[in-house]
Amino acid sequence: MRYTLPQARALLEADARIERQQLALRLALHAVAAQGDRAAIERLQRELWEDVRP
């Protein structure tokens, strides 16, 4: 594949944005898990699955 420099930069920026979103979700999950509230963990898990399902 041959990308132009602006296309390559846009691709890298999109990848970085996705990575930040994933890190934010992991942080939220770890924060909820650290509190030990099972209902909150299950609620967060349902919310995350809703975002992934087509």
Short mmCIF file of C-alpha atoms in Angstrom, two decimals:
data_model
loop_
_atom_site.label_atom_id
_atom_site.label_comp_id
_atom_site.label_asym_id
_atom_site.label_seq_id
_atom_site.Cartn_x
_atom_site.Cartn_y
_atom_site.Cartn_z
CA MET A 1 0.00 0.00 0.00
CA ARG A 2 1.16 3.47 -0.74
CA TYR A 3 -0.03 6.23 1.54
CA THR A 4 0.67 9.89 1.19
CA LEU A 5 2.27 11.61 4.16
CA PRO A 6 -1.05 13.25 5.22
CA GLN A 7 -2.81 9.88 4.95
CA ALA A 8 -0.14 8.19 7.05
CA ARG A 9 -0.38 10.94 9.68
CA ALA A 10 -4.18 10.65 9.77
CA LEU A 11 -3.91 6.89 10.20
CA LEU A 12 -1.45 7.28 13.08
CA GLU A 13 -3.63 9.93 14.74
CA ALA A 14 -6.70 7.68 14.46
CA ASP A 15 -4.76 4.79 15.96
CA ALA A 16 -3.58 6.97 18.85
CA ARG A 17 -7.15 8.15 19.47
CA ILE A 18 -8.43 4.56 19.60
CA GLU A 19 -5.63 3.59 21.95
CA ARG A 20 -6.49 6.46 24.32
CA GLN A 21 -10.15 5.37 24.31
CA GLN A 22 -9.15 1.80 25.14
CA LEU A 23 -6.90 2.97 27.96
CA ALA A 24 -9.70 5.12 29.38
CA LEU A 25 -12.06 2.15 29.35
CA ARG A 26 -9.47 -0.05 31.07
CA LEU A 27 -8.93 2.60 33.72
CA ALA A 28 -12.66 2.82 34.35
CA LEU A 29 -12.91 -0.95 34.62
CA HIS A 30 -9.99 -1.16 37.04
CA ALA A 31 -11.39 1.68 39.15
CA VAL A 32 -14.76 -0.03 39.43
CA ALA A 33 -13.15 -3.40 40.11
CA ALA A 34 -10.96 -1.91 42.84
CA GLN A 35 -14.07 -0.74 44.66
CA GLY A 36 -15.33 -4.32 44.74
CA ASP A 37 -18.93 -3.49 43.86
CA ARG A 38 -20.14 -6.48 41.84
CA ALA A 39 -23.28 -4.71 40.58
CA ALA A 40 -21.22 -1.78 39.29
CA ILE A 41 -18.83 -4.14 37.52
CA GLU A 42 -21.69 -6.01 35.85
CA ARG A 43 -23.35 -2.72 34.84
CA LEU A 44 -20.12 -1.45 33.30
CA GLN A 45 -19.63 -4.75 31.51
CA ARG A 46 -23.12 -4.51 29.97
CA GLU A 47 -22.45 -0.93 28.87
CA LEU A 48 -19.16 -1.92 27.26
CA TRP A 49 -20.78 -4.82 25.41
CA GLU A 50 -23.47 -2.51 24.06
CA ASP A 51 -20.75 -0.38 22.47
CA VAL A 52 -19.14 -3.38 20.76
CA ARG A 53 -22.18 -5.19 19.41
CA PRO A 54 -23.18 -4.38 15.83
#
